[in-house]
XYZ file of C-alpha atoms in Angstrom:
679
model
C -0.130 -0.063 -0.061
C 0.966 3.832 -0.473
C 0.827 5.991 1.854
C 1.443 10.315 0.880
C 4.228 11.258 2.597
C 4.732 14.556 4.802
C 5.917 17.835 4.542
C 8.943 18.732 6.538
C 5.939 20.480 8.901
C 2.632 20.677 9.023
C 1.027 23.975 7.492
C -1.565 26.120 9.420
C -4.370 27.084 6.595
C -7.388 30.296 7.216
C -10.050 30.197 4.886
C -12.316 33.374 4.540
C -16.265 31.966 4.000
C -18.624 34.626 3.092
C -22.260 34.046 3.022
C -24.683 37.036 1.890
C -27.815 38.048 0.067
C -28.180 38.381 -3.635
C -29.093 42.133 -4.226
C -33.321 43.069 -3.148
C -35.639 43.450 -0.770
C -33.051 41.582 2.079
C -30.839 45.161 1.103
C -33.275 47.783 1.333
C -33.408 45.549 5.328
C -29.243 46.668 5.589
C -28.082 42.922 4.987
C -24.617 42.605 5.057
C -21.770 39.917 4.718
C -19.765 39.552 7.552
C -16.641 37.111 7.327
C -15.931 33.700 9.198
C -12.407 32.077 9.393
C -11.615 28.215 10.850
C -8.836 26.868 11.076
C -7.442 23.426 9.842
C -4.656 21.092 10.721
C -2.716 19.699 7.827
C -2.734 15.385 8.324
C 0.835 13.836 8.835
C 1.202 10.735 7.075
C 2.851 7.637 8.922
C 6.084 6.096 9.010
C 4.960 1.925 7.345
C 9.284 0.514 6.313
C 8.878 -2.109 8.932
C 4.955 -2.996 8.380
C 6.946 -3.822 4.854
C 9.331 -5.563 5.885
C 7.477 -7.805 7.958
C 4.997 -8.579 4.937
C 8.346 -9.697 2.943
C 9.211 -12.478 5.984
C 6.170 -14.008 6.727
C 5.843 -14.218 2.920
C 9.010 -16.301 2.695
C 8.296 -18.227 5.994
C 4.994 -19.726 4.118
C 7.322 -20.783 0.442
C 6.248 -18.333 -1.246
C 8.231 -15.734 -3.530
C 8.600 -12.631 -1.848
C 6.924 -10.006 -2.809
C 9.773 -6.849 -4.144
C 10.004 -4.474 -1.557
C 8.267 -0.675 -2.644
C 11.581 1.801 -2.331
C 12.121 3.973 1.034
C 11.418 7.301 0.768
C 11.692 8.076 5.204
C 14.405 11.098 4.211
C 12.107 12.821 1.397
C 11.612 16.222 2.550
C 8.698 18.185 0.994
C 9.076 22.083 2.064
C 7.662 25.524 0.622
C 8.443 29.076 0.338
C 5.556 29.768 2.890
C 2.883 28.143 5.044
C 0.273 30.659 3.943
C -0.562 32.745 0.460
C -2.664 36.557 0.448
C -5.510 35.921 -1.860
C -5.194 36.830 -5.576
C -7.649 36.729 -7.494
C -5.857 33.977 -9.064
C -4.127 30.580 -9.095
C -1.348 31.223 -5.969
C 1.558 28.406 -6.902
C 4.373 28.754 -3.953
C 7.162 27.318 -4.463
C 8.249 23.506 -3.650
C 12.221 22.443 -2.164
C 12.387 18.659 -1.973
C 15.295 17.204 -0.405
C 16.607 13.479 -0.260
C 18.322 14.104 2.924
C 21.221 16.204 1.887
C 20.391 16.001 -1.996
C 18.739 18.210 -3.668
C 16.209 16.700 -6.406
C 15.210 18.904 -9.674
C 11.658 19.574 -10.749
C 10.327 17.640 -13.769
C 13.698 15.588 -13.656
C 12.719 14.264 -9.634
C 9.348 15.139 -9.022
C 6.205 17.038 -11.013
C 4.502 19.821 -8.808
C 0.592 20.101 -9.324
C -2.647 22.164 -7.666
C -5.500 22.187 -5.548
C -8.364 24.523 -4.234
C -5.014 26.754 -5.268
C -7.229 29.919 -5.577
C -9.993 30.885 -3.103
C -9.121 31.285 0.541
C -9.464 28.548 2.252
C -7.071 25.358 2.401
C -5.259 25.030 -0.689
C -2.175 22.044 -1.680
C 0.777 21.551 -3.104
C 0.775 17.993 -4.633
C 4.154 16.459 -4.981
C 4.438 12.939 -7.517
C 8.138 11.387 -8.299
C 9.835 10.560 -11.453
C 12.371 8.030 -11.700
C 14.470 7.489 -9.365
C 11.705 8.206 -7.350
C 8.611 6.998 -8.822
C 6.079 5.846 -6.574
C 7.013 9.101 -4.523
C 3.671 10.790 -3.243
C 3.090 13.796 -0.981
C 0.467 16.645 -0.484
C 1.598 19.536 1.139
C -0.934 21.989 2.845
C -1.088 25.715 2.812
C -3.356 28.428 3.811
C -4.410 31.361 1.143
C -6.059 33.924 3.134
C -7.796 36.936 2.405
C -6.919 40.263 4.988
C -9.079 42.813 5.656
C -7.604 45.138 3.493
C -7.500 43.509 0.161
C -9.599 44.216 -2.051
C -9.337 41.668 -4.454
C -13.223 40.415 -5.446
C -13.657 37.140 -4.773
C -14.689 34.484 -7.418
C -18.316 36.144 -8.927
C -20.019 38.123 -11.908
C -21.736 41.174 -12.866
C -25.232 41.374 -12.468
C -27.659 44.155 -13.647
C -31.414 45.210 -12.654
C -33.256 48.116 -13.205
C -31.160 50.073 -10.188
C -27.913 48.967 -11.783
C -25.409 46.845 -11.577
C -24.063 44.612 -8.840
C -21.101 42.262 -8.189
C -22.509 38.507 -6.892
C -19.547 36.001 -5.874
C -20.251 32.184 -7.096
C -21.061 31.429 -3.602
C -24.558 33.687 -2.963
C -23.432 36.504 -1.765
C -22.120 40.213 -3.059
C -19.634 43.413 -1.619
C -21.529 46.188 -0.052
C -20.198 49.651 1.229
C -16.645 48.639 0.399
C -14.711 49.339 -3.045
C -13.182 45.646 -4.648
C -10.643 44.654 -7.128
C -12.633 43.083 -9.908
C -10.875 41.778 -13.690
C -7.820 44.150 -12.147
C -9.892 47.437 -11.624
C -11.536 49.174 -8.637
C -15.268 49.216 -7.516
C -17.152 50.992 -4.758
C -20.180 49.484 -3.819
C -22.865 51.340 -2.055
C -24.765 50.058 1.386
C -27.509 48.420 -1.442
C -24.121 46.487 -3.341
C -24.682 49.146 -6.127
C -22.020 50.147 -7.941
C -20.922 53.746 -8.000
C -21.062 55.667 -11.519
C -19.635 59.540 -11.481
C -19.699 61.946 -9.116
C -20.866 61.013 -5.294
C -19.974 62.369 -1.643
C -18.652 59.708 0.801
C -17.653 60.982 4.340
C -18.361 64.351 3.072
C -16.098 64.059 0.480
C -16.910 63.858 -3.309
C -15.560 60.573 -4.957
C -15.623 60.047 -8.783
C -16.056 56.425 -10.395
C -15.890 56.015 -14.350
C -19.683 56.442 -16.184
C -18.106 52.063 -16.456
C -18.076 52.437 -12.663
C -14.286 52.033 -12.702
C -12.420 53.833 -9.917
C -9.597 56.302 -10.757
C -6.984 56.299 -8.238
C -4.716 59.525 -8.250
C -5.644 61.285 -11.505
C -8.943 61.307 -13.410
C -9.630 62.886 -16.169
C -13.483 64.789 -16.158
C -15.263 67.176 -18.452
C -12.334 68.374 -19.840
C -10.276 69.044 -16.300
C -7.919 66.584 -14.316
C -8.726 65.793 -11.068
C -6.967 64.300 -8.374
C -8.735 61.328 -5.993
C -6.812 60.168 -2.806
C -5.135 56.561 -4.527
C -5.956 55.527 -0.112
C -9.128 57.089 0.156
C -10.790 57.653 -3.273
C -11.671 61.561 -1.454
C -11.054 64.238 -3.690
C -7.999 66.753 -2.929
C -8.495 70.064 -3.087
C -5.460 73.101 -2.652
C -1.660 71.780 -3.381
C -0.963 67.862 -4.409
C 1.515 65.900 -4.047
C 2.496 63.225 -6.558
C 5.834 61.404 -6.561
C 7.332 64.457 -5.587
C 5.989 67.020 -8.192
C 3.331 69.199 -6.737
C 0.344 70.354 -8.660
C -2.617 72.369 -7.600
C -6.225 72.090 -7.841
C -8.709 75.117 -6.738
C -11.684 74.271 -4.802
C -13.727 72.579 -6.837
C -10.798 69.794 -7.069
C -10.365 70.925 -11.148
C -6.297 71.383 -11.789
C -4.978 74.207 -12.028
C -2.013 75.238 -15.119
C -0.304 78.404 -15.879
C 0.344 80.934 -13.186
C -1.749 81.179 -10.411
C -1.036 83.696 -6.920
C -1.781 82.522 -2.943
C -1.550 84.701 -0.983
C 0.978 86.866 -2.892
C 3.135 84.550 -4.100
C 2.685 83.506 -8.349
C 3.502 80.440 -9.283
C 3.618 78.503 -12.730
C 2.273 75.515 -13.189
C 3.173 74.106 -16.810
C 0.575 72.419 -19.064
C 1.226 69.395 -17.475
C -0.005 71.108 -14.144
C 3.124 70.259 -12.668
C 4.540 73.263 -10.312
C 7.583 74.952 -11.591
C 10.579 75.354 -10.186
C 14.258 76.688 -11.125
C 14.100 78.166 -14.946
C 10.828 78.218 -17.118
C 10.137 79.324 -20.767
C 7.052 81.092 -20.521
C 5.766 83.243 -23.314
C 8.728 84.633 -24.795
C 10.118 84.873 -21.241
C 12.264 83.463 -18.930
C 10.977 83.193 -15.136
C 13.404 81.661 -12.154
C 11.354 79.794 -9.001
C 12.202 78.781 -5.440
C 12.097 74.961 -4.767
C 9.063 76.194 -2.771
C 7.311 77.160 -6.725
C 7.826 80.407 -5.619
C 8.287 83.125 -8.996
C 11.503 85.536 -8.318
C 12.308 89.013 -8.670
C 15.298 91.379 -7.951
C 18.947 90.170 -8.618
C 19.273 86.206 -7.967
C 22.624 83.721 -8.087
C 22.551 80.763 -9.589
C 25.546 78.303 -9.313
C 27.383 81.694 -9.335
C 26.262 83.589 -11.423
C 23.586 86.931 -11.202
C 19.865 86.954 -12.857
C 18.034 90.262 -12.384
C 14.586 89.661 -12.985
C 11.656 92.555 -13.834
C 8.853 93.272 -10.749
C 6.896 91.024 -13.176
C 9.516 88.022 -12.867
C 10.958 87.877 -16.706
C 14.391 87.907 -16.388
C 15.349 90.806 -17.716
C 18.186 90.716 -21.046
C 20.468 94.066 -22.818
C 21.224 97.301 -20.201
C 19.409 98.168 -17.254
C 19.407 101.044 -15.829
C 19.538 100.795 -11.656
C 20.032 104.420 -9.985
C 22.448 106.052 -11.780
C 24.483 102.414 -12.381
C 24.757 100.559 -15.664
C 24.504 96.986 -16.198
C 24.665 94.469 -18.707
C 23.344 91.271 -19.002
C 23.612 89.017 -21.586
C 21.246 87.237 -23.837
C 21.534 84.225 -21.481
C 20.494 86.882 -18.554
C 24.079 86.212 -16.824
C 25.181 89.679 -15.466
C 28.827 91.097 -17.556
C 32.017 91.576 -15.022
C 35.441 91.835 -16.219
C 35.360 93.499 -19.822
C 32.394 92.608 -22.079
C 31.784 92.272 -25.958
C 28.426 94.295 -26.697
C 27.088 95.457 -29.860
C 30.641 94.886 -31.319
C 31.831 97.561 -28.613
C 33.586 96.499 -25.828
C 33.254 97.169 -22.170
C 34.708 97.088 -18.845
C 31.902 96.341 -16.001
C 33.725 96.044 -11.640
C 32.515 92.740 -9.730
C 29.265 93.939 -9.044
C 28.583 94.029 -12.561
C 28.687 98.279 -12.429
C 30.203 99.497 -15.940
C 33.074 101.698 -15.442
C 33.892 104.778 -17.281
C 37.032 107.151 -17.742
C 40.533 104.828 -17.331
C 39.836 101.279 -15.958
C 43.045 99.124 -14.226
C 41.962 95.813 -15.876
C 43.696 92.665 -14.466
C 45.904 92.650 -17.706
C 46.406 96.623 -17.769
C 44.709 99.974 -18.403
C 41.615 100.750 -20.394
C 39.259 103.571 -21.464
C 36.066 103.699 -21.905
C 33.827 106.423 -22.831
C 30.960 107.896 -21.567
C 28.905 106.296 -22.848
C 30.736 102.772 -21.160
C 32.263 101.742 -24.173
C 36.123 101.050 -25.045
C 37.890 103.470 -26.676
C 40.374 101.288 -28.919
C 42.568 103.279 -31.487
C 44.842 106.398 -31.145
C 42.860 108.262 -27.958
C 43.682 112.098 -26.838
C 43.518 112.244 -23.128
C 46.398 115.023 -22.517
C 48.085 113.774 -24.772
C 48.327 110.060 -27.098
C 47.996 106.854 -26.066
C 47.292 103.642 -28.282
C 44.299 101.348 -27.245
C 45.156 98.284 -28.623
C 41.527 97.108 -30.414
C 43.343 93.275 -30.546
C 43.463 93.594 -26.943
C 39.448 94.752 -26.457
C 41.583 98.560 -25.754
C 43.726 97.467 -23.624
C 46.488 100.360 -23.724
C 49.822 99.830 -24.610
C 53.299 100.634 -23.661
C 56.973 100.404 -24.899
C 57.792 100.572 -27.986
C 54.611 99.699 -30.619
C 53.549 98.760 -34.183
C 50.962 100.148 -35.742
C 49.428 100.603 -39.267
C 53.431 99.822 -40.229
C 54.883 102.348 -38.651
C 56.676 102.288 -35.194
C 56.074 104.481 -32.076
C 57.563 104.876 -28.851
C 54.978 105.056 -25.837
C 55.717 105.669 -21.913
C 55.673 103.421 -19.090
C 51.867 105.802 -18.322
C 50.988 105.049 -21.875
C 51.451 108.706 -23.055
C 52.784 108.837 -27.192
C 56.653 110.887 -27.527
C 56.757 112.724 -29.804
C 59.359 114.854 -32.234
C 62.182 113.634 -30.428
C 64.441 110.283 -30.731
C 64.863 107.219 -29.210
C 66.841 104.241 -29.782
C 65.922 100.377 -30.240
C 67.540 97.514 -29.086
C 69.448 96.723 -31.444
C 71.405 100.490 -30.775
C 68.914 101.599 -34.386
C 68.590 105.953 -34.288
C 64.890 106.157 -34.663
C 63.322 109.237 -35.326
C 59.341 110.230 -33.949
C 57.688 112.578 -36.337
C 55.161 115.585 -34.879
C 52.507 112.571 -35.399
C 55.074 109.974 -33.273
C 54.951 107.562 -36.160
C 58.798 106.573 -37.145
C 59.228 109.189 -39.929
C 62.943 107.909 -40.444
C 65.954 106.621 -38.713
C 68.953 108.605 -39.325
C 72.745 108.124 -39.117
C 75.303 109.547 -36.801
C 78.076 111.610 -37.888
C 81.305 113.232 -36.953
C 80.503 114.646 -34.140
C 77.722 112.116 -32.980
C 75.149 113.862 -34.017
C 72.000 112.455 -35.486
C 71.456 114.096 -39.290
C 69.010 113.289 -42.191
C 71.174 111.558 -44.133
C 70.693 108.453 -46.758
C 73.041 105.898 -45.781
C 75.165 106.999 -48.500
C 75.380 110.303 -47.224
C 74.073 111.788 -50.157
C 70.959 114.695 -48.950
C 66.776 113.371 -50.194
C 65.723 114.368 -53.015
C 61.926 114.115 -54.422
C 59.590 111.218 -53.171
C 60.674 109.378 -50.649
C 59.256 106.440 -48.324
C 61.091 107.230 -45.122
C 59.698 104.578 -42.509
C 56.273 103.867 -43.300
C 55.586 108.011 -44.713
C 55.960 109.066 -47.357
C 58.250 112.855 -48.639
C 58.867 114.923 -50.812
C 62.138 116.783 -50.759
C 62.849 119.964 -53.209
C 66.135 120.711 -54.723
C 68.204 121.928 -51.744
C 67.321 119.059 -49.862
C 63.990 120.468 -47.612
C 61.377 118.897 -47.339
C 58.030 119.831 -48.599
C 54.969 121.126 -45.748
C 51.092 122.046 -46.680
C 49.795 122.524 -50.327
C 51.966 121.266 -53.164
C 51.049 120.487 -56.503
C 53.258 117.864 -58.111
C 53.235 115.904 -60.760
C 49.369 117.086 -62.012
C 47.703 116.601 -58.830
C 47.697 118.157 -55.638
C 48.753 116.645 -52.072
C 49.086 118.156 -48.513
C 52.109 117.691 -46.222
C 52.173 117.510 -42.552
C 54.282 119.980 -39.980
C 56.552 116.684 -40.114
C 56.622 116.425 -44.100
C 55.155 113.132 -44.231
C 52.329 112.970 -46.617
C 48.420 112.765 -45.342
C 46.088 110.346 -46.863
C 42.247 110.834 -46.384
C 40.288 112.758 -44.384
C 41.274 116.244 -44.003
C 40.173 119.564 -42.646
C 41.682 122.246 -43.668
C 40.590 125.656 -42.937
C 37.235 124.779 -42.251
C 36.660 123.086 -44.910
C 36.853 118.654 -45.284
C 38.991 117.237 -48.554
C 39.395 113.367 -49.511
C 42.769 112.837 -50.530
C 43.355 108.995 -51.671
C 45.391 106.327 -50.698
C 47.778 107.897 -53.823
C 48.303 111.026 -51.290
C 46.140 112.620 -54.185
C 43.491 115.771 -53.908
C 40.376 114.046 -55.182
C 36.911 116.276 -57.201
C 33.837 115.409 -58.426
C 31.523 112.950 -57.078
C 33.171 109.870 -55.207
C 31.774 106.431 -53.295
C 34.518 106.629 -49.845
C 33.170 103.588 -47.267
C 30.063 103.043 -49.046
C 28.461 106.623 -48.399
C 29.096 109.581 -51.574
C 30.422 112.588 -51.535
C 30.822 115.133 -53.848
C 33.920 117.254 -53.855
C 34.117 120.475 -56.026
C 36.941 121.603 -58.309
C 39.030 122.886 -55.174
C 39.001 119.616 -53.463
C 36.438 120.832 -51.103
C 33.648 118.566 -50.161
C 30.280 120.014 -51.147
C 27.048 119.991 -48.654
C 23.409 120.397 -48.867
C 21.102 122.775 -46.769
C 21.397 121.768 -43.560
C 17.968 122.824 -42.230
C 14.809 125.069 -43.456
C 14.489 128.740 -43.793
C 11.528 129.290 -44.910
C 7.470 128.594 -43.218
C 6.765 126.272 -46.097
C 9.917 124.227 -45.969
C 8.876 123.570 -42.640
C 5.526 122.762 -43.489
C 7.000 120.301 -45.999
C 9.299 118.521 -43.772
C 6.086 118.250 -41.523
C 3.907 117.145 -43.329
C 6.326 113.797 -44.687
C 6.191 112.980 -41.018
C 2.958 113.130 -41.372
C 1.349 111.328 -44.262
C 1.341 107.755 -44.598
C 2.491 105.493 -47.160
C -0.133 104.412 -50.016
C 1.893 101.478 -50.578
C 4.325 99.260 -51.932
C 5.420 101.090 -54.936
C 3.878 103.818 -54.378
C 7.182 106.935 -54.582
C 6.177 109.199 -56.638
C 2.007 109.485 -55.122
C 3.705 109.668 -51.715
C 5.623 112.469 -52.639
C 2.839 114.088 -54.675
C 0.540 113.704 -51.458
C 3.407 115.395 -49.643
C 2.844 118.380 -51.123
C -0.878 118.605 -51.833
C -0.924 118.502 -47.589
C 0.680 121.781 -47.946
C -1.202 123.025 -51.071
C 1.254 122.914 -52.967
C 1.152 120.795 -56.586
C -1.673 118.842 -57.172
C -2.482 114.734 -57.237
C -2.749 113.849 -61.148
C -5.544 111.793 -62.856
C -4.620 108.712 -62.201
C -1.815 108.837 -59.769
C 0.668 107.804 -63.117
C 3.027 110.934 -62.667
C 6.235 108.256 -61.896
C 9.795 108.800 -60.642
C 10.629 109.082 -63.756
C 8.456 111.360 -65.196
C 9.272 114.026 -62.128
C 12.703 113.326 -62.514
C 12.846 114.123 -66.526
C 10.275 117.317 -65.053
C 11.916 119.111 -62.434
C 15.688 117.742 -61.385
C 18.164 119.386 -63.307
C 20.493 119.762 -60.141
C 23.783 117.566 -59.722
C 25.378 119.954 -57.342
C 25.008 119.499 -54.079
C 25.573 123.235 -52.747
C 22.457 124.014 -54.438
C 20.108 121.088 -53.379
C 17.577 122.207 -50.525
C 15.109 121.754 -47.973
C 11.957 120.460 -49.581
C 13.150 119.047 -52.620
C 13.105 115.578 -54.062
C 15.858 113.571 -55.710
C 14.872 111.194 -58.290
C 16.715 108.524 -60.386
C 15.068 107.403 -63.870
C 15.960 103.773 -62.862
C 17.396 101.894 -60.601
C 19.546 97.978 -60.350
C 17.793 97.025 -57.199
C 14.011 96.501 -58.570
C 11.813 95.255 -61.361
C 9.800 98.174 -61.040
C 12.512 100.878 -59.709
C 14.277 99.794 -63.290
C 11.078 101.078 -65.120
C 9.912 103.835 -63.485
C 13.257 105.085 -61.251
C 12.780 106.261 -56.996
C 12.036 109.289 -55.753
C 12.293 111.220 -52.183
C 12.058 114.571 -50.859
C 15.293 115.797 -48.801
C 14.327 116.985 -45.389
C 17.682 118.803 -44.231
C 20.237 117.689 -41.889
C 21.494 115.630 -44.974
C 18.558 113.320 -44.383
C 15.969 112.160 -46.820
C 12.339 110.757 -46.016
C 11.293 108.044 -48.966
C 8.542 105.563 -48.974
C 8.872 101.548 -49.766
C 5.936 100.120 -48.530
C 6.634 102.499 -45.382
C 7.608 105.510 -44.489
C 11.587 105.671 -43.608
C 14.721 108.018 -43.285
C 18.092 107.604 -44.537
C 21.402 109.958 -45.051
C 21.597 111.176 -48.294
C 25.106 110.145 -48.358
C 23.800 106.854 -48.368
C 21.020 107.089 -50.774
C 22.496 108.284 -53.125
C 25.354 105.977 -53.132
C 22.173 102.973 -53.016
C 20.332 104.645 -56.385
C 23.250 105.516 -58.598
C 23.869 101.985 -60.597
C 22.202 103.356 -63.891
C 21.769 107.129 -63.996
C 22.973 109.488 -61.038
C 20.389 111.554 -58.943
C 19.211 114.993 -59.770
C 17.098 117.287 -57.952
C 14.849 120.345 -57.585
C 11.624 122.081 -56.650
C 8.893 119.677 -57.560
C 6.488 121.251 -60.308
C 9.222 124.067 -60.318
C 8.472 125.904 -57.588
C 11.097 126.732 -55.296
C 9.118 126.320 -51.454
C 9.825 130.302 -50.127
C-alpha cells in the first residue's frame, strides 16, 4: 500500500467563508456579509517501513515468492517557501523544495508538482509526485490562502444588472456592500445596497468619483475636460496643493487641476501644461522666469550657480542694458550679468565685480583701458592730455614701450603716453626719429660729431619722393621737406608739419578734403566707405542746405512725417500727397506721374551746394527692383543731410547713403517739385 508522505512541517490554513444575500429586498433591510474564519490542521502520514519488512518475511516463511519491496522515501522532505499566501484572485503556486537527505532533487526530473484548491481563500495543497528513481513517491503539502482585512480583490463572481444598477455577485451567493473591490484588475466602489457607483458622489463628507463604467480612478482622473486628483488610499477628491510622486500640483475649490499662473497669498507660481509646479528656470510666453524650490516666483537680483541674474517685477528675466539708479549693468542673452571686459553690440565695455559699468580709465587684470562716457571702450588712438594707443586686438588695452601700429613704429611711455618729435633707440641700437604725429618717419645716422642727421646711408641728401619709415616725403631741390599744399605731377598733395604726406579725410581752413591712398586730392563724385560724396573743383567737399529757412520748407518737412504710405511701389504718389498736404501741387489723374517723369520734368541740378530743404531727388531707373528699373525712385530732402521716401513704409535715411544706393544706372538729380521753390 502506498501512503502520502508528509512535508517537513505541518501548515496552518485560514479559510474565509462569505455568506451573502442577492441584491433585492434584503439589501433594502440593510443586510450585510460577515466574514468567518476557521483553522484547519494538516494530517501527517505515518512511516510504514517496518510493516513492509514484516510482510516480506512472512511470505518467505510460507514458502511464497517474496514480493518486491516498495522503495523507502524516509529521508525525502518537501518544504514550501511560505505556509500561507494572500488571496490574489488568481491561482497561487508557491515554490516547493524537495530534498532526499542532503540531496536537492530537481523538478521535472525527480518529481512533478501540481496544485489543488489554490485560487479561493481556504485550504490549498501542493501535490508532489516522484519521477525516475523516485517513481512511486507522493506527497501532499497543505498551505493556506487568506484574505486580509485590507485585501480589495473580489472573490470569484460575475456582474449582474437590474433596473436599479449593477452589482457584483459572488459565486457563493453573496455580494459586496459599502466597500471598494478590485474586479479583473480594476477598482469598483459599492454602496450600502451593493450597487456599483458611477459619476460623482459624496462619501463621508468628501467627493469621490467613478467612471461611467464604474471603475474607480486612483490618482489623476480626466473628467469633463479637467483633471482631478483622487486620493489613492481613500478615493477622496483633493483640493489645494497636491504632491504626487514628489511633484506639486494645485487643484481649485472644485477640484479641477490648475495650469498657468497662480497667485496664492501674494506669491506667484507657474503650473505648466501638465499642471506640475515649476521650480528653477522656466520659459513662459517668450521670457525666462526663475522659481524657488517651493515654487515661489523670484524677482530682483538672484545668484544661480555663481552667476547673477536680474528679474523684473513681473518675474521676467532681463537681458541687455539695465539702469538701476545711476548705474548701468549689462545682462547677456542668457541673462548672466557681465563682469570684467565684455563685447556688446560690437563694442567692448568694462564692468566691476558688482556688474557696474565703468567709465574713464579702468585698471583691469591685464592693464589699463579707457571707457568713454557711453561705457564703450576706446580702441585705436585716444587724445587725453596726450596720445595713447588702445589696442583693438586686445579689447582696447593700453600699450606701452615700442609698438608697431599700421606699419609704423611708435614709442609709448610707461604711462601709455605716446612720445613725439624726439629720438629714441631700438633694442638693437638703431636710432629712430618720432615725428610730430609720433610715427617714426625716418631712421638716422650719426655724423662725426655724434649728432643725428637726416641723410641717406651713403651720406647723400634726399631729393624728390622718398619713403621714410611708413610715410612718404617730398624733398625740394635743396633737400628740404615740402609742407602744406603742393601741386606735384598734375595733382594736389598735402604734407604735414613734419613733412609726411597725408591721406584720407583732412580738414583745412574749415573745409573737408579727401586725399586718396596715393595722397592726391579728389574732386567730383566719389564713393568713400559706401557713402557718396561730392567735391568741388578746389577739392572742398560740397554740402547741402542743412535746415529749413522758410515756413513752407518747415511745413513740408512736417508733412513728410504726417502723410502715411499709400502702399509699396507708390513712391511718386507719396511725394505728390506730401506736397498736396501743404497746398503745393495737385494730384494727377490716376496718380500715374512716376518718379522717372518727375526726374525729367523737375530734376536738373547735380551740385550738392544747390540742394535745398524740400527739394525732390530722383533717378529715372535703378537696378535694385524690377519696378525701379522701369519707373525709378524718388525721395524728399528734409535737411541735416537726411531724406525721406516711401518703400511700402515711410523711412528716413542719410542723404549720402541714398545717393550711393540708387546710383546704379543714372546719377541722382534734384530740383523743386512742379518747379516751384518753397519760399
